[in-house]
Amino acid sequence: MNRATRPLKIVILGAGYVGLTSSACLAEIGHQVVCCDIDPAKIEALRNAVVPIYEPGLSELIAKQIAAGRISFSTSPQSEVGSADAVFIAVGTPSDANGAIDLSYVHAAARSIASDLRPGTVVVIKSTVVAGTASQVSAIIAAERGNSDISVASNPEFLREGSAIADFLQADRVVIGVEDGAAQALLEALYQPLVDAGIPLVVTRTANAELIKYAANAFLALKIGFINDVANLCEKLGGDVGEVAHGIGLDHRIGTAFLQAGPGFGGSCFPKDTQAFAHLGAQHGAAQPLIETLIANNDARKDMLAERIIANTPAGGHIAVLGTAFKANTDDVREAAALSIIPRLVAAGFSVHVHDCQPAYAMRQLEGVKWHETPIAAVHGADAVAVLTDWDLYKAINPRLLGSFMRGNALFDFRNIFDPAQASLAGLDYHGIGRPFLPAQKALRGAGRNSSALGLAASAA
Ligand code: UGA
């Protein structure tokens, strides 16, 4: 990666997932970054490259940039912004009770630094915000300063949890929304190393940049919702949704990405952003019925899958749940299928045994379950196993081994990580997503029930 020929001083407000990833990556492309947060304990930990979230490679990249002297951490942005070329706002934008987003942290962050900025500084909104926020923030800063000498720009992020660093440094595109030439020139200089690496730069007005972020997430969520509906039909007609997705995805106008059927989308972004998008449409008389239906279907899907487990497991039995994170390579359980499905299983009187590869976050959210250190320990004696997250560790489990530790034989593979025929041959009743139900071939059941298998399981886990 080329480094910036003109390193800029950048102050980032907010050391959450977006603020930290952006700080580390902007330092990596050669800029001088000060990442700020109001939480002194978090800032102290970050000075030692201790990152409060699980994001592969982030702690290592921060340690590298600390050693290179390109990143520092502060609780006092006011003493840093006076010498900054750009100040990024990367604070949270939670949903309110109606699904609209709460911009109070964005407004407060802008107000907190407004009077300390030097004229000509560009304030860049990185947080996910509704169209019109940049102009509101511009008005807030101008009112605080009694002067309109600060440009406000929009620069939405398209980072996925679990692959955020690659999504930043090898982005499909960088979008900058600007209202004046000075902000455009500064952001072009800032992202020059990425443009030199061949990444397209989209330069547009701030309202368009803000809409691009929401429309992108809404469209990706629609792809997932659509393929989940196709999966329902495949189950009824004996089709295989993976093959259908492949067949339609090779049409370049459709594309193969984001056509993986599963237990419904979760995470901190799609559920929140689709809500905000629908709310925005209703508020402005441009209803978004596709998105409204998508949201309702996605919620209903999690309930429907919980019912599928309940209906096919002996009453009061032992259910092993593999995976609580909303997807692999993250510890995040916000809006995860597990948070809808597991409480329903507990309420229905099952004994629920859970494993996740990064369970710390989930352990604080789920009540009435027993946690296990290995997947096989959770599965031991189970009547049913439900896979809710596609961690590589689970993909490596041999279905015969899995079956050998179970008391019953129901496998709910809601991430389609197992081969149905192999699972059936291993003696498991296979319930996948968008695949026909395949009953166990009983004769081969239980072949692996012995202590050497136990050793294998321990090392596999
Ligand atoms: C999402 C977007 O992909 C990012 O581009 C965006 O920047 C981010 O939101 C954000 O707004 O900050 P993320 O929430 O990290 O990223 O996760 P995704 O990888 O998009 O997955 C979201 C959910 O959809 C997960 O529950 C995942 O399991 C599910 N999914 C994804 C499917 O069910 N099928 C798929 O084919 C893809």
Coordinates of C-alpha atoms in Angstrom, one line a residue, residues 29 86 124 139 250 279 316 322 344 419 421:
I29 CA -2.0 4.8 4.7
A86 CA -9.8 17.0 9.2
V124 CA -16.2 14.6 8.1
A139 CA -25.4 24.8 11.0
L250 CA -23.7 -15.9 -12.2
H279 CA -38.8 5.4 8.9
G316 CA -37.9 -31.0 27.6
L322 CA -23.6 -24.0 18.1
R344 CA -37.8 -19.3 22.9
D419 CA -23.5 -32.0 3.5
A421 CA -26.2 -36.8 2.5

